Amino acid sequence: MIHRSKQYLIDDLSIHESWRLFKIMSEIVDGFENLSEIGPAVSMFGSARVQPGEALYEQTVELSKALSDAGFSIITGGGPGLMEAGNKGAFENGGESIGLHIHLPMEQQNNPYMNVKSEFRYFFIRKLMFIKYALAYVALPGGYGTLDELSEALVLIQTHRIKPFPIVLFGTEFWGGLVDWFRDQMVTNKFCKAEDLDLFIVTDDIAQVVSHIKKHVIV
């Protein structure tokens, strides 16, 4: 007996799944409308688990303030931790602070430091907005979500699907081992080219983050 394969999802769309397509389109349209008027922006990613008062949280606030002083709006995931720190720096500096909030069962409550907010149910639409409206990325220490957002940007730039923009990995101690692995494993085994490592810089210096982004982006 031949069982119908569930592999090809397009053949298995039920009425419920068809309506989901309209929800997806609606969410994309809402995102475009909410964000279409924001200024030149930097997307900042990082852990939701870092607490106010911790050194990394306070560094992120200062970094966000410095980027705001340089004329950039700040986009984060709108949640707690380093997302909150990124929004807080811009918000308290009188700059534009944007949060792309995702509905999750834990960890992802809104922070109060946003003057523009957009709500999402689908990660892939949220990532589209991060890419579409950012002129640069700053990846702070974080978990799988941070790696996912960073990897997507690197792939899209590497494959020429989007125009190259500055990517900064902030925190040499955190990111150093990963970059060494890129070099020792991916480059050595010819899974990527050595020049692909030039798609980003790694630093602990807030002034270098700002100068690197300003060097490649005209506000």
PDB file of C-alpha atoms in Angstrom:
ATOM      1  CA  MET A   1       0.000   0.000   0.000  1.00  0.00           C
ATOM      2  CA  ILE A   2       1.398   3.375  -0.993  1.00  0.00           C
ATOM      3  CA  HIS A   3       1.056   6.079   1.639  1.00  0.00           C
ATOM      4  CA  ARG A   4       0.898   9.641   0.497  1.00  0.00           C
ATOM      5  CA  SER A   5       4.138  11.421   1.369  1.00  0.00           C
ATOM      6  CA  LYS A   6       3.990  14.434   3.690  1.00  0.00           C
ATOM      7  CA  GLN A   7       7.294  15.643   2.337  1.00  0.00           C
ATOM      8  CA  TYR A   8       5.848  17.986  -0.262  1.00  0.00           C
ATOM      9  CA  LEU A   9       3.982  20.462   1.902  1.00  0.00           C
ATOM     10  CA  ILE A  10       2.507  22.341  -1.035  1.00  0.00           C
ATOM     11  CA  ASP A  11       0.438  19.214  -1.794  1.00  0.00           C
ATOM     12  CA  ASP A  12      -0.836  18.985   1.779  1.00  0.00           C
ATOM     13  CA  LEU A  13      -2.155  22.506   2.330  1.00  0.00           C
ATOM     14  CA  SER A  14      -5.403  22.270   4.230  1.00  0.00           C
ATOM     15  CA  ILE A  15      -7.906  25.106   4.511  1.00  0.00           C
ATOM     16  CA  HIS A  16      -6.320  25.979   7.862  1.00  0.00           C
ATOM     17  CA  GLU A  17      -2.852  26.105   6.313  1.00  0.00           C
ATOM     18  CA  SER A  18      -4.130  28.176   3.409  1.00  0.00           C
ATOM     19  CA  TRP A  19      -5.431  30.799   5.813  1.00  0.00           C
ATOM     20  CA  ARG A  20      -2.009  30.814   7.456  1.00  0.00           C
ATOM     21  CA  LEU A  21      -0.595  32.149   4.173  1.00  0.00           C
ATOM     22  CA  PHE A  22      -2.819  35.197   4.527  1.00  0.00           C
ATOM     23  CA  LYS A  23      -1.592  35.686   8.107  1.00  0.00           C
ATOM     24  CA  ILE A  24       1.992  35.550   6.837  1.00  0.00           C
ATOM     25  CA  MET A  25       1.289  38.108   4.115  1.00  0.00           C
ATOM     26  CA  SER A  26      -0.500  40.345   6.601  1.00  0.00           C
ATOM     27  CA  GLU A  27       2.435  40.214   8.985  1.00  0.00           C
ATOM     28  CA  ILE A  28       4.853  41.162   6.207  1.00  0.00           C
ATOM     29  CA  VAL A  29       2.678  44.114   5.161  1.00  0.00           C
ATOM     30  CA  ASP A  30       2.329  45.294   8.772  1.00  0.00           C
ATOM     31  CA  GLY A  31       6.095  45.129   9.227  1.00  0.00           C
ATOM     32  CA  PHE A  32       6.734  47.160   6.075  1.00  0.00           C
ATOM     33  CA  GLU A  33       4.190  49.783   7.131  1.00  0.00           C
ATOM     34  CA  ASN A  34       5.486  50.073  10.710  1.00  0.00           C
ATOM     35  CA  LEU A  35       9.145  50.385   9.703  1.00  0.00           C
ATOM     36  CA  SER A  36       9.043  52.236   6.398  1.00  0.00           C
ATOM     37  CA  GLU A  37       9.710  55.653   7.967  1.00  0.00           C
ATOM     38  CA  ILE A  38      12.589  54.783  10.294  1.00  0.00           C
ATOM     39  CA  GLY A  39      15.985  56.403   9.826  1.00  0.00           C
ATOM     40  CA  PRO A  40      19.299  54.721   8.939  1.00  0.00           C
ATOM     41  CA  ALA A  41      19.451  51.815  11.373  1.00  0.00           C
ATOM     42  CA  VAL A  42      21.809  49.334  12.984  1.00  0.00           C
ATOM     43  CA  SER A  43      20.400  45.976  14.085  1.00  0.00           C
ATOM     44  CA  MET A  44      21.789  44.723  17.406  1.00  0.00           C
ATOM     45  CA  PHE A  45      21.469  41.091  18.509  1.00  0.00           C
ATOM     46  CA  GLY A  46      22.322  39.416  21.799  1.00  0.00           C
ATOM     47  CA  SER A  47      21.222  37.301  24.706  1.00  0.00           C
ATOM     48  CA  ALA A  48      17.912  37.857  26.485  1.00  0.00           C
ATOM     49  CA  ARG A  49      19.467  36.503  29.691  1.00  0.00           C
ATOM     50  CA  VAL A  50      21.921  39.262  30.564  1.00  0.00           C
ATOM     51  CA  GLN A  51      20.724  41.349  33.519  1.00  0.00           C
ATOM     52  CA  PRO A  52      20.861  45.124  34.072  1.00  0.00           C
ATOM     53  CA  GLY A  53      23.967  46.004  36.031  1.00  0.00           C
ATOM     54  CA  GLU A  54      26.082  43.276  34.452  1.00  0.00           C
ATOM     55  CA  ALA A  55      29.131  44.593  32.614  1.00  0.00           C
ATOM     56  CA  LEU A  56      27.979  43.409  29.189  1.00  0.00           C
ATOM     57  CA  TYR A  57      24.544  44.984  29.634  1.00  0.00           C
ATOM     58  CA  GLU A  58      26.051  48.348  30.537  1.00  0.00           C
ATOM     59  CA  GLN A  59      28.573  48.115  27.666  1.00  0.00           C
ATOM     60  CA  THR A  60      25.694  47.511  25.279  1.00  0.00           C
ATOM     61  CA  VAL A  61      23.849  50.575  26.579  1.00  0.00           C
ATOM     62  CA  GLU A  62      26.956  52.674  25.941  1.00  0.00           C
ATOM     63  CA  LEU A  63      27.443  51.164  22.484  1.00  0.00           C
ATOM     64  CA  SER A  64      23.850  51.936  21.579  1.00  0.00           C
ATOM     65  CA  LYS A  65      24.231  55.519  22.797  1.00  0.00           C
ATOM     66  CA  ALA A  66      27.376  55.931  20.698  1.00  0.00           C
ATOM     67  CA  LEU A  67      25.604  54.630  17.584  1.00  0.00           C
ATOM     68  CA  SER A  68      22.664  56.909  18.320  1.00  0.00           C
ATOM     69  CA  ASP A  69      25.039  59.881  18.635  1.00  0.00           C
ATOM     70  CA  ALA A  70      26.413  58.932  15.216  1.00  0.00           C
ATOM     71  CA  GLY A  71      22.928  59.291  13.709  1.00  0.00           C
ATOM     72  CA  PHE A  72      21.747  55.694  13.641  1.00  0.00           C
ATOM     73  CA  SER A  73      18.440  54.289  14.764  1.00  0.00           C
ATOM     74  CA  ILE A  74      18.712  51.064  16.761  1.00  0.00           C
ATOM     75  CA  ILE A  75      16.755  47.912  15.972  1.00  0.00           C
ATOM     76  CA  THR A  76      16.627  45.009  18.443  1.00  0.00           C
ATOM     77  CA  GLY A  77      14.350  42.075  19.106  1.00  0.00           C
ATOM     78  CA  GLY A  78      12.491  44.219  21.635  1.00  0.00           C
ATOM     79  CA  GLY A  79      12.928  41.776  24.509  1.00  0.00           C
ATOM     80  CA  PRO A  80      14.956  41.760  27.725  1.00  0.00           C
ATOM     81  CA  GLY A  81      18.694  41.361  28.259  1.00  0.00           C
ATOM     82  CA  LEU A  82      20.990  42.783  25.609  1.00  0.00           C
ATOM     83  CA  MET A  83      17.999  43.640  23.432  1.00  0.00           C
ATOM     84  CA  GLU A  84      16.733  45.856  26.219  1.00  0.00           C
ATOM     85  CA  ALA A  85      20.200  47.374  26.662  1.00  0.00           C
ATOM     86  CA  GLY A  86      20.357  48.187  22.954  1.00  0.00           C
ATOM     87  CA  ASN A  87      16.962  49.866  23.014  1.00  0.00           C
ATOM     88  CA  LYS A  88      17.703  51.647  26.285  1.00  0.00           C
ATOM     89  CA  GLY A  89      20.855  53.339  25.029  1.00  0.00           C
ATOM     90  CA  ALA A  90      19.118  54.858  22.018  1.00  0.00           C
ATOM     91  CA  PHE A  91      15.873  55.641  23.844  1.00  0.00           C
ATOM     92  CA  GLU A  92      17.526  57.473  26.739  1.00  0.00           C
ATOM     93  CA  ASN A  93      19.755  59.293  24.261  1.00  0.00           C
ATOM     94  CA  GLY A  94      16.703  60.717  22.488  1.00  0.00           C
ATOM     95  CA  GLY A  95      17.274  58.540  19.445  1.00  0.00           C
ATOM     96  CA  GLU A  96      14.998  56.219  17.528  1.00  0.00           C
ATOM     97  CA  SER A  97      14.634  52.858  19.264  1.00  0.00           C
ATOM     98  CA  ILE A  98      12.874  50.053  17.396  1.00  0.00           C
ATOM     99  CA  GLY A  99      11.808  46.662  18.724  1.00  0.00           C
ATOM    100  CA  LEU A 100      10.797  43.689  16.585  1.00  0.00           C
ATOM    101  CA  HIS A 101       8.938  41.655  19.167  1.00  0.00           C
ATOM    102  CA  ILE A 102       8.408  37.915  18.667  1.00  0.00           C
ATOM    103  CA  HIS A 103       5.741  36.002  20.572  1.00  0.00           C
ATOM    104  CA  LEU A 104       7.447  33.208  22.564  1.00  0.00           C
ATOM    105  CA  PRO A 105       6.327  31.160  25.576  1.00  0.00           C
ATOM    106  CA  MET A 106       9.308  32.358  27.646  1.00  0.00           C
ATOM    107  CA  GLU A 107      12.093  34.949  27.812  1.00  0.00           C
ATOM    108  CA  GLN A 108      10.583  37.355  25.324  1.00  0.00           C
ATOM    109  CA  GLN A 109       8.651  40.034  27.224  1.00  0.00           C
ATOM    110  CA  ASN A 110       8.701  43.533  25.789  1.00  0.00           C
ATOM    111  CA  ASN A 111      11.166  46.009  27.206  1.00  0.00           C
ATOM    112  CA  PRO A 112       9.964  49.590  27.901  1.00  0.00           C
ATOM    113  CA  TYR A 113      12.628  51.420  25.849  1.00  0.00           C
ATOM    114  CA  MET A 114      11.048  51.541  22.405  1.00  0.00           C
ATOM    115  CA  ASN A 115       9.382  54.318  20.467  1.00  0.00           C
ATOM    116  CA  VAL A 116       8.660  52.067  17.463  1.00  0.00           C
ATOM    117  CA  LYS A 117       7.444  48.495  17.913  1.00  0.00           C
ATOM    118  CA  SER A 118       6.357  45.784  15.514  1.00  0.00           C
ATOM    119  CA  GLU A 119       4.866  42.433  16.555  1.00  0.00           C
ATOM    120  CA  PHE A 120       5.672  39.089  14.918  1.00  0.00           C
ATOM    121  CA  ARG A 121       4.589  35.474  15.188  1.00  0.00           C
ATOM    122  CA  TYR A 122       6.982  34.125  12.548  1.00  0.00           C
ATOM    123  CA  PHE A 123      10.749  34.181  12.968  1.00  0.00           C
ATOM    124  CA  PHE A 124      11.457  34.285   9.239  1.00  0.00           C
ATOM    125  CA  ILE A 125       9.405  37.457   8.759  1.00  0.00           C
ATOM    126  CA  ARG A 126      11.105  39.096  11.728  1.00  0.00           C
ATOM    127  CA  LYS A 127      14.511  38.226  10.260  1.00  0.00           C
ATOM    128  CA  LEU A 128      13.409  39.731   6.946  1.00  0.00           C
ATOM    129  CA  MET A 129      12.716  43.018   8.734  1.00  0.00           C
ATOM    130  CA  PHE A 130      16.099  42.953  10.487  1.00  0.00           C
ATOM    131  CA  ILE A 131      17.799  42.563   7.116  1.00  0.00           C
ATOM    132  CA  LYS A 132      15.622  44.924   5.098  1.00  0.00           C
ATOM    133  CA  TYR A 133      15.838  47.912   7.439  1.00  0.00           C
ATOM    134  CA  ALA A 134      19.406  47.624   8.770  1.00  0.00           C
ATOM    135  CA  LEU A 135      22.491  49.203   7.250  1.00  0.00           C
ATOM    136  CA  ALA A 136      24.755  47.277   9.646  1.00  0.00           C
ATOM    137  CA  TYR A 137      24.659  44.421  12.177  1.00  0.00           C
ATOM    138  CA  VAL A 138      26.188  44.246  15.632  1.00  0.00           C
ATOM    139  CA  ALA A 139      26.202  40.728  17.079  1.00  0.00           C
ATOM    140  CA  LEU A 140      26.687  40.681  20.851  1.00  0.00           C
ATOM    141  CA  PRO A 141      27.210  37.523  22.903  1.00  0.00           C
ATOM    142  CA  GLY A 142      24.135  35.344  22.759  1.00  0.00           C
ATOM    143  CA  GLY A 143      22.687  31.919  22.080  1.00  0.00           C
ATOM    144  CA  TYR A 144      21.160  30.059  19.153  1.00  0.00           C
ATOM    145  CA  GLY A 145      18.958  32.983  18.147  1.00  0.00           C
ATOM    146  CA  THR A 146      21.938  35.316  17.869  1.00  0.00           C
ATOM    147  CA  LEU A 147      23.868  32.745  15.837  1.00  0.00           C
ATOM    148  CA  ASP A 148      20.866  32.241  13.575  1.00  0.00           C
ATOM    149  CA  GLU A 149      20.549  35.958  12.835  1.00  0.00           C
ATOM    150  CA  LEU A 150      24.295  36.329  12.295  1.00  0.00           C
ATOM    151  CA  SER A 151      24.521  33.272  10.031  1.00  0.00           C
ATOM    152  CA  GLU A 152      21.643  34.421   7.863  1.00  0.00           C
ATOM    153  CA  ALA A 153      23.280  37.792   7.226  1.00  0.00           C
ATOM    154  CA  LEU A 154      26.623  36.169   6.394  1.00  0.00           C
ATOM    155  CA  VAL A 155      25.012  33.709   3.972  1.00  0.00           C
ATOM    156  CA  LEU A 156      23.000  36.400   2.192  1.00  0.00           C
ATOM    157  CA  ILE A 157      26.062  38.598   1.752  1.00  0.00           C
ATOM    158  CA  GLN A 158      28.336  35.697   0.758  1.00  0.00           C
ATOM    159  CA  THR A 159      25.869  34.541  -1.900  1.00  0.00           C
ATOM    160  CA  HIS A 160      25.230  38.101  -3.169  1.00  0.00           C
ATOM    161  CA  ARG A 161      21.556  37.986  -2.292  1.00  0.00           C
ATOM    162  CA  ILE A 162      21.824  41.319  -0.487  1.00  0.00           C
ATOM    163  CA  LYS A 163      24.167  44.271  -0.741  1.00  0.00           C
ATOM    164  CA  PRO A 164      27.156  43.837   1.631  1.00  0.00           C
ATOM    165  CA  PHE A 165      26.962  45.800   4.864  1.00  0.00           C
ATOM    166  CA  PRO A 166      29.166  46.020   7.974  1.00  0.00           C
ATOM    167  CA  ILE A 167      28.898  43.165  10.462  1.00  0.00           C
ATOM    168  CA  VAL A 168      30.549  43.571  13.858  1.00  0.00           C
ATOM    169  CA  LEU A 169      31.031  40.783  16.399  1.00  0.00           C
ATOM    170  CA  PHE A 170      31.290  42.607  19.707  1.00  0.00           C
ATOM    171  CA  GLY A 171      33.245  40.682  22.363  1.00  0.00           C
ATOM    172  CA  THR A 172      36.557  39.112  21.385  1.00  0.00           C
ATOM    173  CA  GLU A 173      36.565  36.578  24.208  1.00  0.00           C
ATOM    174  CA  PHE A 174      33.102  35.326  23.291  1.00  0.00           C
ATOM    175  CA  TRP A 175      33.493  35.279  19.508  1.00  0.00           C
ATOM    176  CA  GLY A 176      37.200  34.418  19.243  1.00  0.00           C
ATOM    177  CA  GLY A 177      36.777  30.655  19.492  1.00  0.00           C
ATOM    178  CA  LEU A 178      34.087  30.622  16.813  1.00  0.00           C
ATOM    179  CA  VAL A 179      36.213  32.678  14.439  1.00  0.00           C
ATOM    180  CA  ASP A 180      39.164  30.341  15.066  1.00  0.00           C
ATOM    181  CA  TRP A 181      36.879  27.426  14.204  1.00  0.00           C
ATOM    182  CA  PHE A 182      35.783  29.172  10.997  1.00  0.00           C
ATOM    183  CA  ARG A 183      39.442  29.511  10.023  1.00  0.00           C
ATOM    184  CA  ASP A 184      40.709  26.117  11.222  1.00  0.00           C
ATOM    185  CA  GLN A 185      37.794  24.049   9.983  1.00  0.00           C
ATOM    186  CA  MET A 186      35.753  25.777   7.291  1.00  0.00           C
ATOM    187  CA  VAL A 187      38.580  27.602   5.520  1.00  0.00           C
ATOM    188  CA  THR A 188      41.175  24.842   5.983  1.00  0.00           C
ATOM    189  CA  ASN A 189      38.746  22.255   4.606  1.00  0.00           C
ATOM    190  CA  LYS A 190      37.728  24.606   1.765  1.00  0.00           C
ATOM    191  CA  PHE A 191      34.118  24.881   2.877  1.00  0.00           C
ATOM    192  CA  CYS A 192      34.492  28.633   2.539  1.00  0.00           C
ATOM    193  CA  LYS A 193      37.140  31.027   1.304  1.00  0.00           C
ATOM    194  CA  ALA A 194      39.601  32.918   3.468  1.00  0.00           C
ATOM    195  CA  GLU A 195      38.174  36.197   2.200  1.00  0.00           C
ATOM    196  CA  ASP A 196      34.771  35.203   3.593  1.00  0.00           C
ATOM    197  CA  LEU A 197      36.231  35.987   7.014  1.00  0.00           C
ATOM    198  CA  ASP A 198      36.525  39.591   5.857  1.00  0.00           C
ATOM    199  CA  LEU A 199      32.731  39.900   5.944  1.00  0.00           C
ATOM    200  CA  PHE A 200      32.933  40.845   9.636  1.00  0.00           C
ATOM    201  CA  ILE A 201      35.227  42.337  12.255  1.00  0.00           C
ATOM    202  CA  VAL A 202      35.646  41.325  15.899  1.00  0.00           C
ATOM    203  CA  THR A 203      36.271  43.974  18.543  1.00  0.00           C
ATOM    204  CA  ASP A 204      35.747  45.091  22.145  1.00  0.00           C
ATOM    205  CA  ASP A 205      36.138  48.756  21.265  1.00  0.00           C
ATOM    206  CA  ILE A 206      32.946  50.834  21.061  1.00  0.00           C
ATOM    207  CA  ALA A 207      34.696  53.595  19.115  1.00  0.00           C
ATOM    208  CA  GLN A 208      35.894  51.039  16.547  1.00  0.00           C
ATOM    209  CA  VAL A 209      32.355  49.713  16.105  1.00  0.00           C
ATOM    210  CA  VAL A 210      31.060  53.193  15.345  1.00  0.00           C
ATOM    211  CA  SER A 211      33.971  54.158  13.079  1.00  0.00           C
ATOM    212  CA  HIS A 212      33.789  50.871  11.137  1.00  0.00           C
ATOM    213  CA  ILE A 213      30.084  51.307  10.475  1.00  0.00           C
ATOM    214  CA  LYS A 214      30.440  54.991   9.583  1.00  0.00           C
ATOM    215  CA  LYS A 215      33.274  54.120   7.206  1.00  0.00           C
ATOM    216  CA  HIS A 216      30.940  51.901   5.169  1.00  0.00           C
ATOM    217  CA  VAL A 217      27.591  53.636   5.672  1.00  0.00           C
ATOM    218  CA  ILE A 218      26.668  57.198   4.781  1.00  0.00           C
ATOM    219  CA  VAL A 219      24.013  58.558   7.154  1.00  0.00           C
TER     220      VAL A 219
END
